[in-house]
mmCIF file of C-alpha atoms in Angstrom:
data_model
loop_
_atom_site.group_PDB
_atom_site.id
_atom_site.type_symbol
_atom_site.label_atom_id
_atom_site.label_comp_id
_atom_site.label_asym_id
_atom_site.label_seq_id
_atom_site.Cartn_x
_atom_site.Cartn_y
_atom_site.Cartn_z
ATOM 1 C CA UNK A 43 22.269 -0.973 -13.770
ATOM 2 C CA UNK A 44 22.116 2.665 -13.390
ATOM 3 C CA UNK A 45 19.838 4.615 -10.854
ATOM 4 C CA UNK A 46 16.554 5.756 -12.918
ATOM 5 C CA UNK A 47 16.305 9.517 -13.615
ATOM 6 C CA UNK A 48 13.952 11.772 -12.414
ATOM 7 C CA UNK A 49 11.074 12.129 -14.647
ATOM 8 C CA UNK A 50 9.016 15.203 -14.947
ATOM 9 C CA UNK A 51 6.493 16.908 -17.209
ATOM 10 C CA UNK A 52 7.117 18.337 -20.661
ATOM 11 C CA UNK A 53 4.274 19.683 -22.676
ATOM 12 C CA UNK A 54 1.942 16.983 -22.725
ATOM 13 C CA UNK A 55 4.766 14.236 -21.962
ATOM 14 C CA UNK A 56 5.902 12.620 -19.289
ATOM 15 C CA UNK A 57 10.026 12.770 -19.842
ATOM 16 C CA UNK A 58 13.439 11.457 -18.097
ATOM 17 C CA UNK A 59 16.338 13.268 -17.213
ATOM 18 C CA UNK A 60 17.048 13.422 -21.198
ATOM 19 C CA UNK A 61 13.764 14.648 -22.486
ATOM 20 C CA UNK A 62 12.694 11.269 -23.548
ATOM 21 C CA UNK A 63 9.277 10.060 -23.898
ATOM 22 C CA UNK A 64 8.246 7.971 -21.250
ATOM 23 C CA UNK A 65 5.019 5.796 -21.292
ATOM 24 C CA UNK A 66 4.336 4.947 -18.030
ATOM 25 C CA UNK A 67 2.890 1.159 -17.551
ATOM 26 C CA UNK A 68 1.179 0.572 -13.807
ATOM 27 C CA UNK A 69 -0.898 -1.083 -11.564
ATOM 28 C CA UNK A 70 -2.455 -0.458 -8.193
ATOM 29 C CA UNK A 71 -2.166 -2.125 -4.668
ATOM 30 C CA UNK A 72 -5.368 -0.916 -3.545
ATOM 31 C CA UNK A 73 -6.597 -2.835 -0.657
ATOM 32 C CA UNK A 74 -3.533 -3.308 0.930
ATOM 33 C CA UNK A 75 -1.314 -0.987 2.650
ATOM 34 C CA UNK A 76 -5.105 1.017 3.187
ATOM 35 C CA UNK A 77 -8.496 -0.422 2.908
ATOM 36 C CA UNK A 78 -9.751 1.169 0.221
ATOM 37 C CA UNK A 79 -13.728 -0.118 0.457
ATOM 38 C CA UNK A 80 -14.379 0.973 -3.670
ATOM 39 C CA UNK A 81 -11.776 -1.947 -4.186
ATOM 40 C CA UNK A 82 -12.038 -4.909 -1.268
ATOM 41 C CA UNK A 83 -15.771 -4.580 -1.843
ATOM 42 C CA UNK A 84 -16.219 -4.508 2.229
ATOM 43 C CA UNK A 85 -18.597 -1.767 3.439
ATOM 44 C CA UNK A 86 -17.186 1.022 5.924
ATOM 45 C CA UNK A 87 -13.919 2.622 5.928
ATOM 46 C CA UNK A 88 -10.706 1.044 7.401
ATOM 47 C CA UNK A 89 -11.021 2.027 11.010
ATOM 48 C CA UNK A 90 -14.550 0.431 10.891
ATOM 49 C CA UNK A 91 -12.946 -3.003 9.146
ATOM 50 C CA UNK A 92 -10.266 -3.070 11.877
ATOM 51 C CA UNK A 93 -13.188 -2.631 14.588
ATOM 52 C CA UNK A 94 -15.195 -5.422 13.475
ATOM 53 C CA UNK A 95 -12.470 -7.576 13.328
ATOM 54 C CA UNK A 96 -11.273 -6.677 16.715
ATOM 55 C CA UNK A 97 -14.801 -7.402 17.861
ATOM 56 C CA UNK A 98 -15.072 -10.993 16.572
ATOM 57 C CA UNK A 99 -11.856 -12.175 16.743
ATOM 58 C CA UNK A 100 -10.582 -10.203 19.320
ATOM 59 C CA UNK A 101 -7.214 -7.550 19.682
ATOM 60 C CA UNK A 102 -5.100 -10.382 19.823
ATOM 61 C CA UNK A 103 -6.358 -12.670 16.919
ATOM 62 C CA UNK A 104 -6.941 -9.689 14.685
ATOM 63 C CA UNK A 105 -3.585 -7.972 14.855
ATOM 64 C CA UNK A 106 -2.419 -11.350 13.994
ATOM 65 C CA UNK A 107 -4.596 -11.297 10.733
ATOM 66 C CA UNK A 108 -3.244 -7.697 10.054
ATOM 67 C CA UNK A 109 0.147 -8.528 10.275
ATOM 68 C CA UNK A 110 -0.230 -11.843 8.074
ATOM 69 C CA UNK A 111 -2.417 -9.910 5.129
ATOM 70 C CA UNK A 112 0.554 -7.382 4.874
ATOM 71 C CA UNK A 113 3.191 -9.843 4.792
ATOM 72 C CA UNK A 114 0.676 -12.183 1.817
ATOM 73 C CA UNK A 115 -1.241 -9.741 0.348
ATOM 74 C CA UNK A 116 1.547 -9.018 -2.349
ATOM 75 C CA UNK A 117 4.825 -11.093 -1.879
ATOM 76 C CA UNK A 118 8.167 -11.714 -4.386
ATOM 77 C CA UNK A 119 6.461 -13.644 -6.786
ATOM 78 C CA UNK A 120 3.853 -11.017 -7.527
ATOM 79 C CA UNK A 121 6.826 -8.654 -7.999
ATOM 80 C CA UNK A 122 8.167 -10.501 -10.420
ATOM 81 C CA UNK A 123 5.050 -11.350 -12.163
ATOM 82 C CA UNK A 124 4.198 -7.489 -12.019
ATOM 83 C CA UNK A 125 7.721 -7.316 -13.659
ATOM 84 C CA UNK A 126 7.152 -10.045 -16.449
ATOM 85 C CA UNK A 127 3.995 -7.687 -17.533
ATOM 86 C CA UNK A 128 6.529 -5.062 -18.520
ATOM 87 C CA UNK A 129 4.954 -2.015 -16.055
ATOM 88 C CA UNK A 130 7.583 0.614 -14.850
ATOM 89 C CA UNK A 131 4.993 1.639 -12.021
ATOM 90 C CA UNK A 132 2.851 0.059 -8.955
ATOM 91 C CA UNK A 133 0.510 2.743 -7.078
ATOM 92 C CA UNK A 134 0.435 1.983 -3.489
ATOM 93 C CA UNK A 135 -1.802 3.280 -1.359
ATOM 94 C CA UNK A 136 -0.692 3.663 2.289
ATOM 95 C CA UNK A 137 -2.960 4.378 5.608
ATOM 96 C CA UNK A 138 -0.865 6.842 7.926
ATOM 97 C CA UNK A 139 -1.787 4.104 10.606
ATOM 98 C CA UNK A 140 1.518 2.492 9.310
ATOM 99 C CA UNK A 141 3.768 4.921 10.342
ATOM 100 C CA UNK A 142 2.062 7.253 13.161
ATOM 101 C CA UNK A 143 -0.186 6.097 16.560
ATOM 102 C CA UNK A 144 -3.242 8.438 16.733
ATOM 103 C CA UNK A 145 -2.012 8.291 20.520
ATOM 104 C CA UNK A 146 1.089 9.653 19.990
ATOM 105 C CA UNK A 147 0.617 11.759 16.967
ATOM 106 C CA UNK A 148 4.112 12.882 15.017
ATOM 107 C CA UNK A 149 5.931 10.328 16.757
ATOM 108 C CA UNK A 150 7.059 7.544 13.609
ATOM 109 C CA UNK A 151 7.050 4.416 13.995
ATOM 110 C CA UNK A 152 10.330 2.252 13.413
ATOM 111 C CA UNK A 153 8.282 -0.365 12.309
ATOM 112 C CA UNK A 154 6.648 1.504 9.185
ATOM 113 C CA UNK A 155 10.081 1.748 7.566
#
């Protein structure tokens, strides 16, 4: 299988590397990577979610739950049924929480890659 090429804009076209047409075909993974409150239906933005939850269940018990609803939320079989649809693109939101501490801002975070 060879590497997909680049596609760009032409006109009113979206086009690969060769010009040709390209109709795109995606989803979205709202909700998971970032709360996105329009889409899980919970009131409040993220930080206020992750508050709550820290609140009732405590640091511990939540961070748990975090880690376990981004290792569920979407998994190999969803890939594949994703696939079996016949969509070329998935729209994932992501929260910058994944990848920087708002204590130690521009430092990444090996565990967000």
């Amino acid at each position: 299988m060879s590497a997909p090429a680049i596609l760009k804009v032409k006109g009113d076209k979206i086009v690969d590397g060769e010009g040709n047409p390209v109709l795109m075909r995606g989803a979205g993974l709202g909700g998971w990577m970032n709360q996105e409150n329009f889409i899980t239906g919970y009131p409040g933005r993220e930080f206020q979610i992750r508050e709550a939850l820290d609140e009732v269940l405590g640091p511990q018990k939540a961070a748990f739950y975090w880690d376990k609803f981004l290792e569920y939320f979407f998994t190999e079989s969803d890939a594949t049924f994703y696939k079996s649809l016949g969509l070329n693109c998935i729209r994932i939101a992501f929260n910058y929480r994944h990848f920087e501490d708002d204590m130690n801002p521009r430092v990444l975070k090996p565990e967000g890659f």
